[in-house]
mmCIF file of C-alpha atoms in Angstrom:
data_model
loop_
_atom_site.group_PDB
_atom_site.id
_atom_site.type_symbol
_atom_site.label_atom_id
_atom_site.label_comp_id
_atom_site.label_asym_id
_atom_site.label_seq_id
_atom_site.Cartn_x
_atom_site.Cartn_y
_atom_site.Cartn_z
ATOM 1 C CA ASN L 1 -51.198 6.711 20.520
ATOM 2 C CA HIS L 2 -51.898 4.610 17.556
ATOM 3 C CA PRO L 3 -52.759 1.181 17.448
ATOM 4 C CA THR L 4 -49.659 -1.532 16.618
ATOM 5 C CA SER L 5 -49.848 -1.890 12.853
ATOM 6 C CA VAL L 6 -51.482 -5.506 11.768
ATOM 7 C CA GLY L 7 -50.698 -6.565 8.192
ATOM 8 C CA GLY L 8 -53.668 -8.357 7.660
ATOM 9 C CA THR L 9 -54.624 -11.247 4.999
ATOM 10 C CA VAL L 10 -54.270 -10.856 1.407
ATOM 11 C CA ASN L 11 -56.871 -13.221 -0.520
ATOM 12 C CA GLY L 12 -57.628 -13.465 -4.447
ATOM 13 C CA THR L 13 -60.209 -15.418 -7.021
ATOM 14 C CA SER L 14 -57.635 -17.536 -8.555
ATOM 15 C CA THR L 15 -54.330 -19.516 -7.421
ATOM 16 C CA GLN L 16 -53.174 -20.595 -11.070
ATOM 17 C CA ILE L 17 -53.650 -18.712 -14.007
ATOM 18 C CA CYS L 18 -52.508 -18.947 -17.837
ATOM 19 C CA GLN L 19 -50.014 -16.703 -18.992
ATOM 20 C CA GLY L 20 -51.291 -13.272 -20.535
ATOM 21 C CA SER L 21 -53.805 -13.875 -18.081
ATOM 22 C CA ASN L 22 -55.352 -11.307 -15.233
ATOM 23 C CA THR L 23 -54.362 -12.107 -11.807
ATOM 24 C CA GLY L 24 -57.958 -11.225 -10.582
ATOM 25 C CA ILE L 25 -58.748 -8.987 -7.582
ATOM 26 C CA MET L 26 -56.775 -9.842 -4.855
ATOM 27 C CA THR L 27 -57.908 -8.310 -1.532
ATOM 28 C CA LEU L 28 -56.608 -7.205 1.606
ATOM 29 C CA SER L 29 -58.671 -7.540 4.840
ATOM 30 C CA GLY L 30 -58.447 -7.876 8.629
ATOM 31 C CA HIS L 31 -55.257 -5.074 8.834
ATOM 32 C CA THR L 32 -54.918 -2.248 11.098
ATOM 33 C CA GLY L 33 -53.122 0.942 9.555
ATOM 34 C CA THR L 34 -53.344 2.404 6.034
ATOM 35 C CA VAL L 35 -51.673 0.660 2.973
ATOM 36 C CA VAL L 36 -48.286 2.301 2.289
ATOM 37 C CA LYS L 37 -47.743 -0.208 -1.077
ATOM 38 C CA TRP L 38 -47.873 -3.330 -2.652
ATOM 39 C CA GLN L 39 -45.091 -5.590 -2.989
ATOM 40 C CA LYS L 40 -44.920 -8.851 -5.759
ATOM 41 C CA ARG L 41 -42.004 -11.362 -6.620
ATOM 42 C CA VAL L 42 -41.699 -14.114 -8.979
ATOM 43 C CA ASN L 43 -39.940 -17.536 -8.178
ATOM 44 C CA ALA L 44 -39.137 -16.513 -4.575
ATOM 45 C CA GLY L 45 -36.615 -13.479 -6.476
ATOM 46 C CA SER L 46 -36.589 -10.034 -4.654
ATOM 47 C CA TRP L 47 -39.321 -8.394 -3.536
ATOM 48 C CA ILE L 48 -40.577 -5.176 -6.040
ATOM 49 C CA ASP L 49 -42.680 -2.442 -5.049
ATOM 50 C CA ILE L 50 -46.177 -1.722 -6.226
ATOM 51 C CA THR L 51 -47.366 2.211 -5.997
ATOM 52 C CA ASN L 52 -50.713 1.128 -5.106
ATOM 53 C CA THR L 53 -52.257 2.342 -1.536
ATOM 54 C CA ASN L 54 -55.747 0.180 -1.844
ATOM 55 C CA THR L 55 -56.794 -2.505 -0.421
ATOM 56 C CA THR L 56 -57.506 -4.108 -3.957
ATOM 57 C CA TYR L 57 -54.884 -4.924 -6.825
ATOM 58 C CA SER L 58 -55.066 -6.824 -9.374
ATOM 59 C CA GLU L 59 -52.476 -7.364 -12.714
ATOM 60 C CA VAL L 60 -51.254 -8.922 -15.747
ATOM 61 C CA PRO L 61 -47.832 -11.057 -14.490
ATOM 62 C CA SER L 62 -45.355 -10.284 -17.062
ATOM 63 C CA SER L 63 -43.904 -14.044 -17.298
ATOM 64 C CA ALA L 64 -44.823 -17.561 -15.921
ATOM 65 C CA GLY L 65 -43.583 -18.648 -12.512
ATOM 66 C CA THR L 66 -44.674 -18.720 -8.786
ATOM 67 C CA TRP L 67 -46.121 -15.110 -8.322
ATOM 68 C CA ASP L 68 -46.301 -14.049 -4.556
ATOM 69 C CA TYR L 69 -48.079 -10.713 -3.856
ATOM 70 C CA ARG L 70 -48.140 -8.468 0.137
ATOM 71 C CA ALA L 71 -49.365 -5.705 0.976
ATOM 72 C CA GLU L 72 -47.575 -3.206 3.294
ATOM 73 C CA VAL L 73 -49.260 -1.581 6.170
ATOM 74 C CA GLN L 74 -48.970 1.113 8.420
ATOM 75 C CA SER L 75 -50.825 2.535 11.635
ATOM 76 C CA GLY L 76 -49.621 5.938 11.980
ATOM 77 C CA THR L 77 -46.362 6.327 13.680
ATOM 78 C CA CYS L 78 -45.862 2.558 14.289
ATOM 79 C CA PRO L 79 -43.366 0.296 12.461
ATOM 80 C CA SER L 80 -44.912 -0.878 8.780
ATOM 81 C CA THR L 81 -45.697 -4.607 8.953
ATOM 82 C CA PHE L 82 -46.495 -6.672 5.634
ATOM 83 C CA SER L 83 -50.020 -9.187 5.386
ATOM 84 C CA SER L 84 -49.968 -12.405 4.494
ATOM 85 C CA ILE L 85 -48.551 -13.898 1.066
ATOM 86 C CA PHE L 86 -51.041 -14.765 -1.715
ATOM 87 C CA THR L 87 -49.338 -16.821 -4.128
ATOM 88 C CA ILE L 88 -50.448 -17.630 -8.107
ATOM 89 C CA ILE L 89 -49.061 -20.092 -10.213
ATOM 90 C CA VAL L 90 -48.546 -18.369 -13.625
ATOM 91 C CA ASP L 91 -48.498 -21.113 -16.062
ATOM 92 C CA PRO L 92 -46.640 -21.010 -19.308
ATOM 93 C CA THR L 93 -48.481 -20.931 -22.399
ATOM 94 C CA SER L 94 -49.493 -24.201 -24.394
ATOM 95 C CA VAL L 95 -46.950 -25.051 -27.202
ATOM 96 C CA GLY L 96 -47.570 -28.103 -29.269
ATOM 97 C CA GLY L 97 -44.374 -28.332 -30.564
ATOM 98 C CA THR L 98 -43.000 -29.907 -33.734
ATOM 99 C CA LEU L 99 -44.181 -33.583 -34.696
ATOM 100 C CA SER L 100 -42.069 -35.210 -37.621
ATOM 101 C CA GLY L 101 -41.160 -38.615 -38.605
ATOM 102 C CA PRO L 102 -38.640 -40.865 -40.831
ATOM 103 C CA PHE L 103 -40.965 -41.474 -43.415
ATOM 104 C CA THR L 104 -44.003 -39.430 -45.255
ATOM 105 C CA SER L 105 -44.637 -42.801 -47.692
ATOM 106 C CA ILE L 106 -45.019 -46.184 -46.704
ATOM 107 C CA CYS L 107 -46.727 -49.260 -48.011
ATOM 108 C CA LEU L 108 -49.944 -50.759 -46.363
ATOM 109 C CA GLY L 109 -48.751 -53.325 -43.742
ATOM 110 C CA THR L 110 -45.266 -51.361 -42.524
ATOM 111 C CA SER L 111 -44.760 -49.273 -39.670
ATOM 112 C CA THR L 112 -45.031 -46.026 -39.475
ATOM 113 C CA SER L 113 -41.525 -46.061 -37.667
ATOM 114 C CA THR L 114 -41.197 -43.579 -34.593
ATOM 115 C CA MET L 115 -42.904 -40.222 -34.928
ATOM 116 C CA THR L 116 -41.147 -37.620 -32.811
ATOM 117 C CA VAL L 117 -42.977 -34.354 -31.051
ATOM 118 C CA THR L 118 -40.735 -31.818 -29.866
ATOM 119 C CA GLY L 119 -40.319 -28.414 -28.403
ATOM 120 C CA PHE L 120 -43.602 -28.398 -27.018
ATOM 121 C CA THR L 121 -44.567 -26.726 -23.714
ATOM 122 C CA GLY L 122 -46.695 -28.282 -21.318
ATOM 123 C CA THR L 123 -47.643 -32.138 -20.810
ATOM 124 C CA ILE L 124 -48.898 -34.226 -23.632
ATOM 125 C CA GLN L 125 -52.667 -35.217 -22.908
ATOM 126 C CA LYS L 126 -53.347 -37.522 -26.300
ATOM 127 C CA TRP L 127 -52.215 -37.808 -29.862
ATOM 128 C CA GLN L 128 -54.951 -38.120 -32.698
ATOM 129 C CA LYS L 129 -54.759 -39.447 -35.958
ATOM 130 C CA ARG L 130 -56.973 -38.840 -39.173
ATOM 131 C CA LEU L 131 -57.603 -40.784 -42.502
ATOM 132 C CA ASN L 132 -58.121 -38.694 -45.715
ATOM 133 C CA ALA L 133 -58.807 -35.479 -43.622
ATOM 134 C CA GLY L 134 -61.666 -37.124 -41.726
ATOM 135 C CA SER L 135 -62.675 -36.681 -38.156
ATOM 136 C CA TRP L 136 -59.777 -37.019 -35.851
ATOM 137 C CA THR L 137 -60.035 -40.261 -33.761
ATOM 138 C CA ASP L 138 -58.006 -40.210 -29.971
ATOM 139 C CA ILE L 139 -55.128 -42.138 -29.716
ATOM 140 C CA VAL L 140 -54.121 -43.109 -25.793
ATOM 141 C CA ASN L 141 -50.561 -42.228 -25.656
ATOM 142 C CA VAL L 142 -48.851 -39.173 -23.248
ATOM 143 C CA SER L 143 -45.363 -40.098 -24.534
ATOM 144 C CA ASN L 144 -43.384 -38.159 -27.039
ATOM 145 C CA THR L 145 -42.953 -41.097 -29.446
ATOM 146 C CA TYR L 146 -45.571 -43.126 -31.243
ATOM 147 C CA SER L 147 -45.738 -45.282 -34.064
ATOM 148 C CA GLU L 148 -47.961 -48.235 -35.694
ATOM 149 C CA THR L 149 -49.057 -50.034 -38.358
ATOM 150 C CA PRO L 150 -52.015 -48.495 -40.341
ATOM 151 C CA GLY L 151 -54.867 -50.477 -41.426
ATOM 152 C CA THR L 152 -55.747 -48.503 -44.537
ATOM 153 C CA ALA L 153 -54.273 -47.050 -47.119
ATOM 154 C CA GLY L 154 -55.050 -43.596 -47.728
ATOM 155 C CA THR L 155 -53.369 -40.278 -46.156
ATOM 156 C CA TRP L 156 -53.030 -40.238 -42.701
ATOM 157 C CA ASP L 157 -52.524 -37.078 -40.136
ATOM 158 C CA TYR L 158 -50.867 -37.557 -36.834
ATOM 159 C CA ARG L 159 -50.975 -34.930 -34.273
ATOM 160 C CA VAL L 160 -50.013 -34.316 -30.575
ATOM 161 C CA GLU L 161 -52.323 -31.916 -28.158
ATOM 162 C CA VAL L 162 -50.414 -30.461 -25.331
ATOM 163 C CA LYS L 163 -51.841 -28.695 -22.181
ATOM 164 C CA SER L 164 -49.572 -26.548 -19.751
ATOM 165 C CA GLY L 165 -51.758 -25.856 -16.266
ATOM 166 C CA SER L 166 -54.420 -23.778 -16.848
ATOM 167 C CA CYS L 167 -54.270 -22.813 -20.091
ATOM 168 C CA ALA L 168 -55.850 -23.954 -23.333
ATOM 169 C CA VAL L 169 -54.457 -26.757 -25.082
ATOM 170 C CA ALA L 170 -52.425 -26.207 -28.341
ATOM 171 C CA TYR L 171 -51.762 -28.966 -31.003
ATOM 172 C CA SER L 172 -48.629 -29.653 -32.593
ATOM 173 C CA ASN L 173 -48.135 -29.482 -36.666
ATOM 174 C CA ASN L 174 -49.884 -32.336 -38.263
ATOM 175 C CA PHE L 175 -47.777 -34.840 -39.810
ATOM 176 C CA THR L 176 -48.412 -36.786 -42.976
ATOM 177 C CA ILE L 177 -48.001 -40.087 -44.119
ATOM 178 C CA THR L 178 -49.011 -41.554 -47.063
ATOM 179 C CA VAL L 179 -49.724 -45.231 -46.755
ATOM 180 C CA ASN L 180 -49.806 -47.220 -50.619
ATOM 181 C CA ALA L 181 -52.005 -50.047 -51.058
ATOM 182 C CA LEU L 182 -50.016 -53.170 -52.096
ATOM 183 C CA PRO L 183 -50.201 -53.274 -56.097
ATOM 184 C CA THR L 184 -52.172 -56.197 -57.212
ATOM 185 C CA ALA L 185 -50.336 -59.144 -59.313
ATOM 186 C CA ALA L 186 -52.668 -60.032 -62.333
ATOM 187 C CA ILE L 187 -52.178 -63.952 -63.023
ATOM 188 C CA THR L 188 -52.075 -64.873 -66.464
ATOM 189 C CA PRO L 189 -53.150 -68.401 -66.718
ATOM 190 C CA ALA L 190 -50.672 -70.715 -68.833
ATOM 191 C CA SER L 191 -51.577 -71.109 -72.404
ATOM 192 C CA ALA L 192 -52.176 -74.412 -73.724
#
């Protein structure tokens, strides 16, 4: 006689990773019987068999989404059973998107008008700006639009910082606006 199959528990090192990263080693413990195979599914879809009879498994998931993993265990001739499910959220890679605006040249004292970032993946963390290719300065703004009236003439670059879950940040393209100084009027004294 064989003891009843016990599925046991799958645990892992990571519950959230970035697309393209490894799951880390998942380990089955507390089971009774031998591992028949592992299974996985994405976004609660159909289970897909994994040819693996070890008590450990790792892989690089093929896409972003919510991935579930489990092992199938069988003790002798007893019916097989499944372990607990271990879930890993795979975040899509951060994409900075495309930043654009209506004007690339304005006069000092005029608004940039609304700049808009589109096509990004993740959450906007902040905007940044710099003058004449200097250091970037943070702008506290998590909206996909922004406008301001620059205080200085020169070449202003704007960009957006985006972060998807556990992935590294990405930046949009730089959108450049030339802010032109106002012409100074020469005053000619009236002749006597």
